MMTF fields as JSON, N, C-alpha, C and O atoms, coordinates in Angstrom:
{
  "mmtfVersion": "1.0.0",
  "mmtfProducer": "UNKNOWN",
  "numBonds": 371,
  "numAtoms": 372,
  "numGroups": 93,
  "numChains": 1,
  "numModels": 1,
  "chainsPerModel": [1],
  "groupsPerChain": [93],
  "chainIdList": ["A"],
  "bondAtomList": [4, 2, 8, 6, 12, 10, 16, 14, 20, 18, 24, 22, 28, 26, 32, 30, 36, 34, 40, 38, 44, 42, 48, 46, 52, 50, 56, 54, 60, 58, 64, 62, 68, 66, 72, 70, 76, 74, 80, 78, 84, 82, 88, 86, 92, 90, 96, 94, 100, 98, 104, 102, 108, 106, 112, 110, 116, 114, 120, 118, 124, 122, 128, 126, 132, 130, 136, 134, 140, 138, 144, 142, 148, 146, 152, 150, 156, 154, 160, 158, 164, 162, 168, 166, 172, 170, 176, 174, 180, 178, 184, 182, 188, 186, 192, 190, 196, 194, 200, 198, 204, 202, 208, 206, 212, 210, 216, 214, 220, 218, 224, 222, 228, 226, 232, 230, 236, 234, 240, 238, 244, 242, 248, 246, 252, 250, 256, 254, 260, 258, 264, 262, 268, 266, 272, 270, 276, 274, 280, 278, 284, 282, 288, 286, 292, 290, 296, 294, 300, 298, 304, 302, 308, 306, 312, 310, 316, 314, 320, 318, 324, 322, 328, 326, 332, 330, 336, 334, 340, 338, 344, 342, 348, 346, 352, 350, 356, 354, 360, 358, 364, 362, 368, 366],
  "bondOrderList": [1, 1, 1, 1, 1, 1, 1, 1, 1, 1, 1, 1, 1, 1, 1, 1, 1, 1, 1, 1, 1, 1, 1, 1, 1, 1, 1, 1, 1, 1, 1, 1, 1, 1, 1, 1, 1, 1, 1, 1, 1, 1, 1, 1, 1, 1, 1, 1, 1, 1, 1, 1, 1, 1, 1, 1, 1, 1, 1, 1, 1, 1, 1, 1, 1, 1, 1, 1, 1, 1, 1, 1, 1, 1, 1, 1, 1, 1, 1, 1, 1, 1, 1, 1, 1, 1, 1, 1, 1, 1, 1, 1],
  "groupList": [{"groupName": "UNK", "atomNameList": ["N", "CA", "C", "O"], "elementList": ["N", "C", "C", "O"], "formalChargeList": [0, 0, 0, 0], "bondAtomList": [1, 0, 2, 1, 3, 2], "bondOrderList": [1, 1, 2], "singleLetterCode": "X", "chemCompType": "L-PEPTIDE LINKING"}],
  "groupTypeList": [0, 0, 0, 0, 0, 0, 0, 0, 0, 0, 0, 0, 0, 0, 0, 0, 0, 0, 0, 0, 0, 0, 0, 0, 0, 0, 0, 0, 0, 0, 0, 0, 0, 0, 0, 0, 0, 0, 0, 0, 0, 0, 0, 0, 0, 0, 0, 0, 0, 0, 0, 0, 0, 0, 0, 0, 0, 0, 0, 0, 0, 0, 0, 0, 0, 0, 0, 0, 0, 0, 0, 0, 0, 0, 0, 0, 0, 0, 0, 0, 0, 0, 0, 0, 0, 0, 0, 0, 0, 0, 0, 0, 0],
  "groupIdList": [1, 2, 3, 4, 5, 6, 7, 8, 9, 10, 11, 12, 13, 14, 15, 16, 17, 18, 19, 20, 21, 22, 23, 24, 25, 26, 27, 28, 29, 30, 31, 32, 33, 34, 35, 36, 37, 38, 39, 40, 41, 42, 43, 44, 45, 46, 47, 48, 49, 50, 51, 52, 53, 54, 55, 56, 57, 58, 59, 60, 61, 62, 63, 64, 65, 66, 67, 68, 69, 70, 71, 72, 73, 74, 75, 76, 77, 78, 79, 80, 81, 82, 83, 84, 85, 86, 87, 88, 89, 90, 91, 92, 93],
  "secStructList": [7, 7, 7, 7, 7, 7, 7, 7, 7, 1, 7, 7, 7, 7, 7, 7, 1, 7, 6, 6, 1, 7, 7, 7, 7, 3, 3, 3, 3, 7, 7, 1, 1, 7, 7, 7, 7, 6, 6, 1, 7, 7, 3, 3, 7, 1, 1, 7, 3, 3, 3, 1, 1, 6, 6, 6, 7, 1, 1, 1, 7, 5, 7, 7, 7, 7, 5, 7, 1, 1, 7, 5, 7, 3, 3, 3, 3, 7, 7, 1, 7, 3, 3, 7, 6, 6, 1, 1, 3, 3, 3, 3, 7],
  "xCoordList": [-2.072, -3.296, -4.443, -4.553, -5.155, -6.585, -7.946, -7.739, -8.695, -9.517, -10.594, -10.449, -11.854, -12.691, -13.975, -14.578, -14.497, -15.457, -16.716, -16.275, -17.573, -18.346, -19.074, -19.469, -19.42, -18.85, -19.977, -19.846, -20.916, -21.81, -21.655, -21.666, -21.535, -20.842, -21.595, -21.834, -22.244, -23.285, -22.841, -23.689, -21.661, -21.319, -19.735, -19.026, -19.022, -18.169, -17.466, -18.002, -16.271, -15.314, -14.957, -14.028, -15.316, -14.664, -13.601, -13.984, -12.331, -10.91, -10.654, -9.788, -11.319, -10.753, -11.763, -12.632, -11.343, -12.279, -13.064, -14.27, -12.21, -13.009, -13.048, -11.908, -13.765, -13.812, -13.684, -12.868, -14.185, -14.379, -12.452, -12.126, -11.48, -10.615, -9.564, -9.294, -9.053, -7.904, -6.976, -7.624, -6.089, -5.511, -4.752, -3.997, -5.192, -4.383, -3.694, -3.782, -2.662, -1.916, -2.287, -2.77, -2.191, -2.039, -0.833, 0.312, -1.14, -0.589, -1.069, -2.208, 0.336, -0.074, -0.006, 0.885, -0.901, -1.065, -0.72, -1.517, 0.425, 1.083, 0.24, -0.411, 0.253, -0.711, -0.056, -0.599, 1.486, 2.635, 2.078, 1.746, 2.02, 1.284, -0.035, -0.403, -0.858, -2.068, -2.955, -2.964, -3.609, -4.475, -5.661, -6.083, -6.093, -7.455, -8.443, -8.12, -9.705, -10.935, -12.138, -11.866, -13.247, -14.092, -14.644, -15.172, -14.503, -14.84, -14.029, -14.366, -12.901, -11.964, -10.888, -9.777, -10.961, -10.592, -8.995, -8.639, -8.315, -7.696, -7.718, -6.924, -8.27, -8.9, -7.513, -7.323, -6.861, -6.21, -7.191, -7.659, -7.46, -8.42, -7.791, -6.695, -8.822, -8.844, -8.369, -8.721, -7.166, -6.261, -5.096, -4.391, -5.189, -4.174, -2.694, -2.891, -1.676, -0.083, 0.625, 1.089, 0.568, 1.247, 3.021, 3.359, 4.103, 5.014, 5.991, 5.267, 6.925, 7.838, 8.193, 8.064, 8.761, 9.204, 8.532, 9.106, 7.694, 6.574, 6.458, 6.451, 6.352, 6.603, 8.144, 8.363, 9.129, 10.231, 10.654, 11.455, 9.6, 9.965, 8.725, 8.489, 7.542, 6.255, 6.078, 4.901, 7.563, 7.019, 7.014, 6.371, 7.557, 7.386, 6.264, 6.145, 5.237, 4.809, 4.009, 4.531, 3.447, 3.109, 2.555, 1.562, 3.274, 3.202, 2.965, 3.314, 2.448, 2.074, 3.902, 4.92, 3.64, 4.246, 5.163, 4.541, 6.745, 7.391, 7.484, 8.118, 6.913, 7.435, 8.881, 9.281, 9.206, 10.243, 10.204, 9.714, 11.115, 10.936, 11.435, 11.244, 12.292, 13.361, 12.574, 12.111, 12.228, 12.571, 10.949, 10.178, 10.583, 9.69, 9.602, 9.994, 8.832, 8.984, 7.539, 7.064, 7.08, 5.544, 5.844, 6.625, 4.512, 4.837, 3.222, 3.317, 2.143, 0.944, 0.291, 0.737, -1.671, -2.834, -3.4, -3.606, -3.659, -4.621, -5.926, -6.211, -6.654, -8.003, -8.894, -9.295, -9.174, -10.033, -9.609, -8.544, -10.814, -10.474, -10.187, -10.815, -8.736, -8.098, -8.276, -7.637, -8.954, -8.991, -7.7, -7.276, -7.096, -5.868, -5.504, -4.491, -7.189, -6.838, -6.209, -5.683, -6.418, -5.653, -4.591, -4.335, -3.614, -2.334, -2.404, -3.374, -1.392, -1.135, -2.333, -2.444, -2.917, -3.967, -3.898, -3.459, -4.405, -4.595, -5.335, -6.287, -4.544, -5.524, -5.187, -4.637, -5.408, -5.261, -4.822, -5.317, -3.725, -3.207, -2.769, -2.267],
  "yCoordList": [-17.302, -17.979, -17.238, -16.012, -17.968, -17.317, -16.963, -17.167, -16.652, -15.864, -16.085, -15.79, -16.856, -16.589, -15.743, -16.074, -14.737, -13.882, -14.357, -14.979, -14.118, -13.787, -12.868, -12.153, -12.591, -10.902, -10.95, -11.484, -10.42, -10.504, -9.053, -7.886, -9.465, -8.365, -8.399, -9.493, -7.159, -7.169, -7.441, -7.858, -7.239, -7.244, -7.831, -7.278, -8.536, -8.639, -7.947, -7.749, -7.647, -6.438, -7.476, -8.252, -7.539, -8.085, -8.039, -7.707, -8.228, -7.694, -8.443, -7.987, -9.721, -10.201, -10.64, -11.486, -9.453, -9.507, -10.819, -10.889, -11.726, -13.051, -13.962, -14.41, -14.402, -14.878, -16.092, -16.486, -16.942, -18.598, -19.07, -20.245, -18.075, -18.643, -17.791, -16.669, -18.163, -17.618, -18.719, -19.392, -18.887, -19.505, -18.551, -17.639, -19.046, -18.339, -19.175, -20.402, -18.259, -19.013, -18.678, -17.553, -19.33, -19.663, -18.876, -19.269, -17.612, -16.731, -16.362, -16.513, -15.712, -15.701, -13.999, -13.704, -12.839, -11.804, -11.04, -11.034, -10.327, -9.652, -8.537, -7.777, -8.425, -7.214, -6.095, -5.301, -6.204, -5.242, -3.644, -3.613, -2.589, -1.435, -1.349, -0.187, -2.135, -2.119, -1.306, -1.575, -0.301, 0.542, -0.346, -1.292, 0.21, -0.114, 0.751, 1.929, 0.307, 1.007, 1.49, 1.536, 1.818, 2.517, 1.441, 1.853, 0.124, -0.846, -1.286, -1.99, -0.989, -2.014, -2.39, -2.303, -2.794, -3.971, -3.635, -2.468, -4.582, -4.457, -4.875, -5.769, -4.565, -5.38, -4.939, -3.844, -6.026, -5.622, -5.744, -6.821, -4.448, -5.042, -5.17, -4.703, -6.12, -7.477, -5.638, -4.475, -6.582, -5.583, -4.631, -3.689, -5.147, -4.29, -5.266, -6.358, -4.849, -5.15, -5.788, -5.2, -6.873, -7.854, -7.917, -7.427, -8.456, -8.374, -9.437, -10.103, -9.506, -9.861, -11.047, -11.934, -11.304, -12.448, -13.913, -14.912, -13.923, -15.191, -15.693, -16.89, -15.678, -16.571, -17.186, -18.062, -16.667, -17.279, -18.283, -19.159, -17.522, -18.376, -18.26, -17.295, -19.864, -19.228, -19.4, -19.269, -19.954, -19.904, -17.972, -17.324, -17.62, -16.175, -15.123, -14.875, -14.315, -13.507, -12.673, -11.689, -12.34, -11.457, -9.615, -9.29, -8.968, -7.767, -6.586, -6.785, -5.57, -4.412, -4.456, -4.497, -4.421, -4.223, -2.826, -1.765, -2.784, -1.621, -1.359, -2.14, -0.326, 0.331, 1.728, 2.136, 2.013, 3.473, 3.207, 2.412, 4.456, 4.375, 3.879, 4.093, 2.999, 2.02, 0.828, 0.318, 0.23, -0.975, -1.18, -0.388, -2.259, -2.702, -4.336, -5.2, -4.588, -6.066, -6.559, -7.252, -6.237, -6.694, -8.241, -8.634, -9.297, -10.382, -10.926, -11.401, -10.676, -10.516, -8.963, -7.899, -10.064, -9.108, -9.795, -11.003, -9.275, -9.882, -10.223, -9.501, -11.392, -12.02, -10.983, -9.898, -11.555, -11.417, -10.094, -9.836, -9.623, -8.772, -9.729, -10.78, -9.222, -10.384, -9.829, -8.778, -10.092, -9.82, -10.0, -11.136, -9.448, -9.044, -8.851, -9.045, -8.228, -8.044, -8.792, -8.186, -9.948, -10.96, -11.437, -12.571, -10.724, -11.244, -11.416, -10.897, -12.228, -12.222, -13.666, -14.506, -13.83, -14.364, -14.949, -14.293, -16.172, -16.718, -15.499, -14.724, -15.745, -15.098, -15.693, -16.795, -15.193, -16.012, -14.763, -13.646, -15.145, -14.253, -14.315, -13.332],
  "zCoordList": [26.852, 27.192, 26.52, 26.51, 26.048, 25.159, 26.543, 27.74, 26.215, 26.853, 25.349, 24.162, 26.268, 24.738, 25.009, 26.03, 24.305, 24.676, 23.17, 22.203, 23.212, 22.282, 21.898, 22.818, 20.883, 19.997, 18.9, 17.798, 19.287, 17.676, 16.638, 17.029, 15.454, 14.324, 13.415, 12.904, 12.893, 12.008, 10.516, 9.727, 10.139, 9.063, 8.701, 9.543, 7.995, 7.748, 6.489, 5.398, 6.827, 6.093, 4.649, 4.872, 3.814, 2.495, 1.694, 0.572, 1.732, 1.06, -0.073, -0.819, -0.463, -1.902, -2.584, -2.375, -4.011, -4.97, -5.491, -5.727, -5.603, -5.773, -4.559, -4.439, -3.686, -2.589, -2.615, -1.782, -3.274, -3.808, -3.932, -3.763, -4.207, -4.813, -3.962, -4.39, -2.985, -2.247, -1.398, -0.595, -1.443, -0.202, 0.55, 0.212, 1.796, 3.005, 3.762, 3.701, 4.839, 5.657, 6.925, 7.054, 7.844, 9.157, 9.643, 9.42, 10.399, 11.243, 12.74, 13.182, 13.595, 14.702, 14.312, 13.515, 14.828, 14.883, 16.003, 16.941, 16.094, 17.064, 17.688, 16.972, 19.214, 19.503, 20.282, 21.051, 19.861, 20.085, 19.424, 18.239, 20.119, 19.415, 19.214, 19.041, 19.174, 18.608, 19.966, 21.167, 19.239, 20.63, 20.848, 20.182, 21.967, 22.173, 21.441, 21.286, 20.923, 20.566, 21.409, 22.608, 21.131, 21.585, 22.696, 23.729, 22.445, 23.655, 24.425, 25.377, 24.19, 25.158, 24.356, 24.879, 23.193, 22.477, 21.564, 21.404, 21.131, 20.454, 19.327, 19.035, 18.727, 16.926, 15.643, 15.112, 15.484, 14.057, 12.792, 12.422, 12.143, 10.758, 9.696, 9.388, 8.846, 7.448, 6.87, 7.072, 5.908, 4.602, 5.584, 5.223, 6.646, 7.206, 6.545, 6.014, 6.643, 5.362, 6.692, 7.668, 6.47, 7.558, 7.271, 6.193, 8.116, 7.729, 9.037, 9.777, 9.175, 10.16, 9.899, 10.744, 8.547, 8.371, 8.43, 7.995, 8.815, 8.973, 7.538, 7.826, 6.089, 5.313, 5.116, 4.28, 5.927, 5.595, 7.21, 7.535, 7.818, 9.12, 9.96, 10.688, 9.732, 10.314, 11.376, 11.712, 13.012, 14.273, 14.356, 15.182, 13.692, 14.189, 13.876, 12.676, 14.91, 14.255, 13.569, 14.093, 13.075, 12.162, 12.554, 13.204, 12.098, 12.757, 11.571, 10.408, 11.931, 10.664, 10.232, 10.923, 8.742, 7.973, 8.071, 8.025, 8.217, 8.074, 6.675, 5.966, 6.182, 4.71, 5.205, 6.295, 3.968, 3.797, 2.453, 1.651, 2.531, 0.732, 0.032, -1.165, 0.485, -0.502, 0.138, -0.881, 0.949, 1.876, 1.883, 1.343, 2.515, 3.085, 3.337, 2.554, 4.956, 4.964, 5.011, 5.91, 4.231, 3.755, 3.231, 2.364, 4.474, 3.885, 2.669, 1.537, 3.312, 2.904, 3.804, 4.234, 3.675, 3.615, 5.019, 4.907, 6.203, 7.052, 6.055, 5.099, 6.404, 5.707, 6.64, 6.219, 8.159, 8.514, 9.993, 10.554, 10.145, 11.927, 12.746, 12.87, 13.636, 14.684, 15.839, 15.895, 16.953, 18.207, 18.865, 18.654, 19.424, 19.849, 21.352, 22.024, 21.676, 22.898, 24.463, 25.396, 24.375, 25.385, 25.054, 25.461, 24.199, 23.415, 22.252, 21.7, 21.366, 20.047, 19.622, 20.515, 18.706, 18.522, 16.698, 15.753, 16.663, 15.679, 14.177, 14.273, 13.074, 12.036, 10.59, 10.591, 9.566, 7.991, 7.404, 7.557, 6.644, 5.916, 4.196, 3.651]
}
């Protein structure tokens, strides 16, 4: 269940060099691990390395990316900061 708060942010975080020209996908953002911050909150931030199989299967998902040194299941780039804190939450990837 969502919970909607409103949040004013002075600035937005910018991750792709050309902005006009990106497509993204429609992800759900996992808030498994994710700490809380200095307010409360659980914020995943834009360029964090998304992963969990969600382009091969998109009801599932999307969770920080496991790397090692052979392996990794990096699927993309979070776009934007995902509020997290009332559960797993809509984001673009």
């Amino acid at each position: 269940m969502s919970k909607f708060v409103e949040t004013n942010y002075s600035n937005k975080k910018e991750i792709l060099k050309f902005p006009d020209h990106y497509v993204a996908l429609a992800v759900t953002v996992d808030d498994t691990g994710i700490t809380t911050n200095g307010e409360g909150k659980k914020i995943v931030p834009a360029g964090t390395i998304l992963g969990g199989g969600v382009l091969a299967d998109s009801s599932k998902v999307a969770k920080k990316a496991k790397t090692t040194a052979d392996k990794s299941d990096a699927d993309g780039v979070l776009l934007n900061d995902t509020d997290v804190t009332y559960g797993p939450a809509s984001g673009a990837m």
